[in-house]
mmCIF file of C-alpha atoms in Angstrom:
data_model
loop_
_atom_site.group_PDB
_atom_site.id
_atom_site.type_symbol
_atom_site.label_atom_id
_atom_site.label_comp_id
_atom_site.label_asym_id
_atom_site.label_seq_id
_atom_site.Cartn_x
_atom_site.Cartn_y
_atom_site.Cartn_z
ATOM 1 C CA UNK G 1 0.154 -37.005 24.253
ATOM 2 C CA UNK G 2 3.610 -35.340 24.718
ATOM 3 C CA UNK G 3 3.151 -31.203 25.377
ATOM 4 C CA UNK G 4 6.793 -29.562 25.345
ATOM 5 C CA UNK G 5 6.697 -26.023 26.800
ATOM 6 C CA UNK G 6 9.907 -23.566 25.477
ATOM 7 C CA UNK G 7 11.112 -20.438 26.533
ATOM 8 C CA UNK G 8 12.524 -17.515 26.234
ATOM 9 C CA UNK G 9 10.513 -17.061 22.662
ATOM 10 C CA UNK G 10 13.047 -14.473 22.160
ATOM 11 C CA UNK G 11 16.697 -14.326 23.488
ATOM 12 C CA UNK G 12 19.419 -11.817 22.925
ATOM 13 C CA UNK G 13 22.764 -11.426 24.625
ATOM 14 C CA UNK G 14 25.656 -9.966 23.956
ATOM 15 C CA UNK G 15 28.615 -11.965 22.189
ATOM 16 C CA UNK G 16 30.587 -14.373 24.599
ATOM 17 C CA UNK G 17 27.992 -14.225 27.336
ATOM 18 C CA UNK G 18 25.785 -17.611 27.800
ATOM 19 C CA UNK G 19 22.672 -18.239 27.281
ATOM 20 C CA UNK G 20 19.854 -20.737 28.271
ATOM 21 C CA UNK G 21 17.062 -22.011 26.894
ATOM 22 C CA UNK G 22 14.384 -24.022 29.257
ATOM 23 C CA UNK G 23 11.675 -26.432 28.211
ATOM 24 C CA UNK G 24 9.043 -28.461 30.217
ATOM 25 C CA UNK G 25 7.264 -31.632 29.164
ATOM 26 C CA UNK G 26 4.418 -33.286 30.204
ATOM 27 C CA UNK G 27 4.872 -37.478 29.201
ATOM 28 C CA UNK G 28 6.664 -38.665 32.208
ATOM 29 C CA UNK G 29 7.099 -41.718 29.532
ATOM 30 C CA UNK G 30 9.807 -39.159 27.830
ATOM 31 C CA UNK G 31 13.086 -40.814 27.446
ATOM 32 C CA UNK G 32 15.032 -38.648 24.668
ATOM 33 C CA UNK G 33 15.583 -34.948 24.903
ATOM 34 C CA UNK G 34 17.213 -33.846 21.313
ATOM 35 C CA UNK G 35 17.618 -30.083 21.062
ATOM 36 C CA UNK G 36 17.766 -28.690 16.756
ATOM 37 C CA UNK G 37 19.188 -25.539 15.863
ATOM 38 C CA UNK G 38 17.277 -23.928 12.522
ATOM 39 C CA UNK G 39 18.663 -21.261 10.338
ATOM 40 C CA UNK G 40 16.606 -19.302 8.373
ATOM 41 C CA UNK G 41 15.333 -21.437 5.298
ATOM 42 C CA UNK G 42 17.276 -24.357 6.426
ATOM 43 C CA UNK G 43 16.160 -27.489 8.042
ATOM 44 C CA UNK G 44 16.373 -28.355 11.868
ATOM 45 C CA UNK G 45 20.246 -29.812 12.589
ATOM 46 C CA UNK G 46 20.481 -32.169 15.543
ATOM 47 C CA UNK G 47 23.349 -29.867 18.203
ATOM 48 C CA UNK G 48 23.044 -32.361 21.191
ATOM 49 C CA UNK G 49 20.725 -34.559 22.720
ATOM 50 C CA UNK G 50 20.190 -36.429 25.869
ATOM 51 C CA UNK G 51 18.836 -39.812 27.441
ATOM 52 C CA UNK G 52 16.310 -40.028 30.573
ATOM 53 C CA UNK G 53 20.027 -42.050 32.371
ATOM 54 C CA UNK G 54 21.835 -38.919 31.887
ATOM 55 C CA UNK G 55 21.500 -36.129 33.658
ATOM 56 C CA UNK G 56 24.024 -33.765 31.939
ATOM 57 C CA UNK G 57 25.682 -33.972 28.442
ATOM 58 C CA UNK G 58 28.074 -31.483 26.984
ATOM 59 C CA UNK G 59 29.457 -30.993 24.038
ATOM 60 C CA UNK G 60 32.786 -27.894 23.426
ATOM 61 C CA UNK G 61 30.060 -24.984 24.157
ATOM 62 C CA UNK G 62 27.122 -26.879 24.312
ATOM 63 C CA UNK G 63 25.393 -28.492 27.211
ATOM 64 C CA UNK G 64 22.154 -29.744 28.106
ATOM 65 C CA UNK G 65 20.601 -30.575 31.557
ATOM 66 C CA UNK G 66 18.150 -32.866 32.328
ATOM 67 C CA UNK G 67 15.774 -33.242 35.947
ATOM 68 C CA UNK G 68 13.916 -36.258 35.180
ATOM 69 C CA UNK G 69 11.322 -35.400 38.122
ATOM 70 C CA UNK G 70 10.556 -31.475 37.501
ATOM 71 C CA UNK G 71 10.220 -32.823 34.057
ATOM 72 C CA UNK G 72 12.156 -30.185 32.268
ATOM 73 C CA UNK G 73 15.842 -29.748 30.425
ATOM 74 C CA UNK G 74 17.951 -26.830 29.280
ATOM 75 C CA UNK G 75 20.423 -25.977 26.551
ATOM 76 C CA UNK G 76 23.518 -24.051 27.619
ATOM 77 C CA UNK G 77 25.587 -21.980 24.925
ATOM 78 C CA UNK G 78 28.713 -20.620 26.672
ATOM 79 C CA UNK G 79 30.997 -18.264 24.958
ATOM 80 C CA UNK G 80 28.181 -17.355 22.509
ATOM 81 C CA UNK G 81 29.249 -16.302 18.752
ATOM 82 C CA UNK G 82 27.319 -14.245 16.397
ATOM 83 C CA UNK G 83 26.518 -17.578 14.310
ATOM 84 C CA UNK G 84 25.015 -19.141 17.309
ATOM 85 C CA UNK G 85 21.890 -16.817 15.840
ATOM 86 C CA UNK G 86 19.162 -19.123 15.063
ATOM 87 C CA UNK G 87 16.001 -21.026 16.134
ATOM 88 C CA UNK G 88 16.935 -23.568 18.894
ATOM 89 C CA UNK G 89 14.103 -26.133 19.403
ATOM 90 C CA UNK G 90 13.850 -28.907 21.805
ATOM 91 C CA UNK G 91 11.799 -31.842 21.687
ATOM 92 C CA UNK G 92 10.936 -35.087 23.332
ATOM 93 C CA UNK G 93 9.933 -38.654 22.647
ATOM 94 C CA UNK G 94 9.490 -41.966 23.692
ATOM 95 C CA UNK G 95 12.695 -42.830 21.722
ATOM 96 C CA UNK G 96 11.357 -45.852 20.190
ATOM 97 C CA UNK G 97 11.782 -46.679 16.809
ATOM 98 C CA UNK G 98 9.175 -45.363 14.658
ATOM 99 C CA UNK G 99 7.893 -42.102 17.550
ATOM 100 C CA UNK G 100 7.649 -38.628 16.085
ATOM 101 C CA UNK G 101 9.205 -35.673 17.787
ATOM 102 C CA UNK G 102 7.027 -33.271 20.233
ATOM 103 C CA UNK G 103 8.626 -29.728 19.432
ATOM 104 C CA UNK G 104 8.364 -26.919 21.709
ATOM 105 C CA UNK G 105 7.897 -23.379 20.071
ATOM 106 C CA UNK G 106 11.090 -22.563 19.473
ATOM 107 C CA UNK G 107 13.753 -19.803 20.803
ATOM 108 C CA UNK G 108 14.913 -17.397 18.491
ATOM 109 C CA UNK G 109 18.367 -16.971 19.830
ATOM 110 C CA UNK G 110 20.088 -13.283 18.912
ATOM 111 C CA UNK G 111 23.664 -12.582 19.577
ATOM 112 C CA UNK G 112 25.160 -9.096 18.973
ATOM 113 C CA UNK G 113 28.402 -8.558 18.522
ATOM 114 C CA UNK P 1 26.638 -40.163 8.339
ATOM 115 C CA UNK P 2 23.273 -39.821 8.674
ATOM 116 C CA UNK P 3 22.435 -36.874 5.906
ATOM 117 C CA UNK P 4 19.011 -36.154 4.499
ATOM 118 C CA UNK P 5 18.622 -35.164 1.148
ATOM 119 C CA UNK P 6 15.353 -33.412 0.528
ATOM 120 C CA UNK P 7 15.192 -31.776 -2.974
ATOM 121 C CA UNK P 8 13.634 -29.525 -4.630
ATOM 122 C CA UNK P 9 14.850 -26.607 -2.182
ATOM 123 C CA UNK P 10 11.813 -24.870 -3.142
ATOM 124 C CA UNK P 11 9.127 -24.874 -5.692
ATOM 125 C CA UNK P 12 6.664 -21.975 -7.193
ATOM 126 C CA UNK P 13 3.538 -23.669 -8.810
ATOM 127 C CA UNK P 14 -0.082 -23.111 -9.761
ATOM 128 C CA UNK P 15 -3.172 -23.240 -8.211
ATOM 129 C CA UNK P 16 -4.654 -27.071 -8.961
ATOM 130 C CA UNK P 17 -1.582 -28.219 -10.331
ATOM 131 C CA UNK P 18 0.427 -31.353 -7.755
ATOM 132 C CA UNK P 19 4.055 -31.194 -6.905
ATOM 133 C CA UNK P 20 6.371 -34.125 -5.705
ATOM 134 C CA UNK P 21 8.834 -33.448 -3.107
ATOM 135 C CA UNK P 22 11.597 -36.213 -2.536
ATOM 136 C CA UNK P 23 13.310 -37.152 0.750
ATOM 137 C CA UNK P 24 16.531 -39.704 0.705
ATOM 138 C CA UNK P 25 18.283 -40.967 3.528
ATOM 139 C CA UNK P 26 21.941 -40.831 1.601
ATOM 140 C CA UNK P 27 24.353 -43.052 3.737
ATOM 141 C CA UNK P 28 21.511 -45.315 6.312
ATOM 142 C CA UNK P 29 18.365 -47.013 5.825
ATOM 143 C CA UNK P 30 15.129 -45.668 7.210
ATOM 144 C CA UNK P 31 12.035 -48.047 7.674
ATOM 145 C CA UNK P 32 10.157 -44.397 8.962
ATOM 146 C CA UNK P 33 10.441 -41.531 8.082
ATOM 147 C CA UNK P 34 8.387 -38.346 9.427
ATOM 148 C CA UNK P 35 6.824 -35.209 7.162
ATOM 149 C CA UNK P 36 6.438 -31.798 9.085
ATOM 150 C CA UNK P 37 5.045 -28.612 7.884
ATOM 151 C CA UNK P 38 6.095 -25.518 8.809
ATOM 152 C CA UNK P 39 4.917 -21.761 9.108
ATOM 153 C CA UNK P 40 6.951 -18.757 9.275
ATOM 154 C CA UNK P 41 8.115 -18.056 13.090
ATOM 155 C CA UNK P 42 6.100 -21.133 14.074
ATOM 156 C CA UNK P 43 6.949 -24.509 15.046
ATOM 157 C CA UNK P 44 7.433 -28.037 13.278
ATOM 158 C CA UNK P 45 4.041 -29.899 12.885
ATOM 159 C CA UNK P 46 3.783 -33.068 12.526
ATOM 160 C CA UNK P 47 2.078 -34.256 9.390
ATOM 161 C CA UNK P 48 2.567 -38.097 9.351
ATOM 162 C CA UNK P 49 4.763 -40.710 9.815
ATOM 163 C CA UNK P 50 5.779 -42.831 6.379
ATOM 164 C CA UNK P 51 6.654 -46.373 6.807
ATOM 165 C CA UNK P 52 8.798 -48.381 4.188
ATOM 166 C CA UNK P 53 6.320 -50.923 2.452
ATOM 167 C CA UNK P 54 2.968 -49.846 4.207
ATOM 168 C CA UNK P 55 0.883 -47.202 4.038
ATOM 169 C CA UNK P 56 1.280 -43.625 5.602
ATOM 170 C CA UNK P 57 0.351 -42.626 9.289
ATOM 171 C CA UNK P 58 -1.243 -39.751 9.389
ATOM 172 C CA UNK P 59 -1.846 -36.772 11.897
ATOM 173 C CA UNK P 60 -5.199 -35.269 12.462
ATOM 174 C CA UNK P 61 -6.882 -32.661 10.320
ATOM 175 C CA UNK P 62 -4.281 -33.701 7.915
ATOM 176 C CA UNK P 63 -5.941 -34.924 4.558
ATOM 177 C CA UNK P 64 -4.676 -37.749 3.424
ATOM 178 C CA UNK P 65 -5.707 -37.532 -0.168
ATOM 179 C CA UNK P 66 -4.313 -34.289 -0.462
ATOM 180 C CA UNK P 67 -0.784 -35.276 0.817
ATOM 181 C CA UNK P 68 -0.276 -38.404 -0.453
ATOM 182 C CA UNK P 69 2.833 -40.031 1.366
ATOM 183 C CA UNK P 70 4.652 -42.827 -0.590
ATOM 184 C CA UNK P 71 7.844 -44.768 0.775
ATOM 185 C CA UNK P 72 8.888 -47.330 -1.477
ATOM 186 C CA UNK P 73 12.541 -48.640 -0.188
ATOM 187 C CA UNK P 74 14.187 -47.802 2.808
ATOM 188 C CA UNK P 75 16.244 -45.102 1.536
ATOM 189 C CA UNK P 76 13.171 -42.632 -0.338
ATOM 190 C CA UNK P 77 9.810 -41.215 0.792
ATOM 191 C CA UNK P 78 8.114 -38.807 -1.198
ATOM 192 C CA UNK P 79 5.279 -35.997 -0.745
ATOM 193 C CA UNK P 80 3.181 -35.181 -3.052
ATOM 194 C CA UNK P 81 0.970 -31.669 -2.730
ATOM 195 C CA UNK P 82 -2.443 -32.711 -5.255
ATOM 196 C CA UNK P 83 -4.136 -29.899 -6.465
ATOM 197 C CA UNK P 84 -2.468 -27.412 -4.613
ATOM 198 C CA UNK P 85 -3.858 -23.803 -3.442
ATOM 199 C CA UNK P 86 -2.338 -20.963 -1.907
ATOM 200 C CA UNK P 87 -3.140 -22.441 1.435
ATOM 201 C CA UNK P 88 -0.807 -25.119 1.024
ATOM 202 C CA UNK P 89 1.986 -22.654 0.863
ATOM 203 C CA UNK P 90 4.816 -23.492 3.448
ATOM 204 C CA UNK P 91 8.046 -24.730 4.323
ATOM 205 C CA UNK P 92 7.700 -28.623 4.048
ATOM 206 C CA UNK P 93 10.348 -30.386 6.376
ATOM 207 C CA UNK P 94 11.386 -34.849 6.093
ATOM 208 C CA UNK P 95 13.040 -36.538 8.637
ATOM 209 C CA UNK P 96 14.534 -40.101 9.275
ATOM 210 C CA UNK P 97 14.985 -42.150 12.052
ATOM 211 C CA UNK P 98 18.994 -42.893 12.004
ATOM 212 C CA UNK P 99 21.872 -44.848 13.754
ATOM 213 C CA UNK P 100 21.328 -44.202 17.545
ATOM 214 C CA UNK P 101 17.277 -43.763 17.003
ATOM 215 C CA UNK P 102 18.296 -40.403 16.310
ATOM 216 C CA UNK P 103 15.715 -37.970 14.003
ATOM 217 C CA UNK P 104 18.121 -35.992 11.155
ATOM 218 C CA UNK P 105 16.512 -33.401 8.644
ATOM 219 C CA UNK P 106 16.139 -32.936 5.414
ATOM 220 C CA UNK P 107 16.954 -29.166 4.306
ATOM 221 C CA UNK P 108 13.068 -28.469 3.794
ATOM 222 C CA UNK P 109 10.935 -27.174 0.287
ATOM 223 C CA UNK P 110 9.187 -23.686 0.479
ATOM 224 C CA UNK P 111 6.451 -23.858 -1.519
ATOM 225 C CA UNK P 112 4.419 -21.057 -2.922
ATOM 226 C CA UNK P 113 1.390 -21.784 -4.871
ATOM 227 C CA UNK P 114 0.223 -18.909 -6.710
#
């Protein structure tokens, strides 16, 4: 099966600087790289994804990278904001129809004014 | 488009008593939708996959007569927690496959069984 790596486990930077988040997965069958941002008590909401023919997608701040052959992808937050604070996972998937999502462990993303 | 409704928000019950938690997919139809489980600081797990008109799929080491899954149309799948025990305590997360094969969330239960 699909093993997603994820780190930092922990980020914190200061307001307006970027950040990046890096995960690693194992399925070379992976095709669809969605990345969730959590808030505490809330559910998972869908920030940006990407597709195994893309190799970059962004999205105003957002951005995510893709290397189909080192088999890993990273979120980019530019300009960060004090409500960019949450839980960023990533995950990956077949993208079929009816395939769950393989999470990573999550980033808990701190930004101080 | 593409919202999950997941109600209730979050649910205090007793030990051995069962409690229902509903997921909707509000504006698209959803032949499958997915139940995770969730600790505090920890990851989504996977629980099992519900499929519209058929029975549940479901992950191992997860009992299947102790969440039973039920998906009756394309727009609801519900959880139900039987006899539930303080171990079953958690944050209880639905999700549906929508336009663009893309996975969208419910808002997730906390439950506490006391």
């Amino acid at each position: 099966g699909e093993n997603v790596e994820q780190h930092p486990s922990t980020l914190s930077v200061q307001e307006g600087d970027s950040a990046v988040i890096k995960c690693t997965y194992s399925d070379s069958a992976s095709n669809y790289f969605p990345w969730y941002k959590q808030e505490l008590g809330k559910g998972p909401q869908l920030i940006i994804d990407i597709r195994s023919n893309v190799g970059e997608k962004k999205d105003q701040r957002i951005a995510v990278t893709l290397n189909k052959t080192a088999k890993h992808f990273s979120l980019h937050i530019t300009e960060t904001q004090p409500e960019d604070s949450a839980v960023y996972f990533c995950a990956a998937t077949p993208g079929n129809s009816g395939y769950a999502l393989n999470f990573g462990k999550g980033t808990s993303l701190l930004v101080t004014p | 488009g593409a919202v999950v409704s997941q109600h209730p928000s979050w649910v205090i019950c007793k030990s051995g008593t069962s409690v229902k938690i509903e997921c909707r997919s509000l504006d698209f139809q959803a032949t499958t939708m997915f139940w995770y489980r969730q600790f505090p600081k920890q990851s989504l797990m996977l629980m099992a996959t519900s499929n519209e008109g058929s029975k549940a799929t479901y992950e191992q080491g997860v009992e299947k007569d102790k969440f039973l899954i039920n998906h009756a149309s394309l727009t609801l799948s519900t959880l139900t927690v039987t006899s539930a025990h303080p171990e079953d305590s958690s944050f209880y997360i639905c999700s549906a496959m929508g336009r663009g094969e893309k996975l969208f969330f419910g808002s997730g239960t906390q439950l506490s069984v006391l």
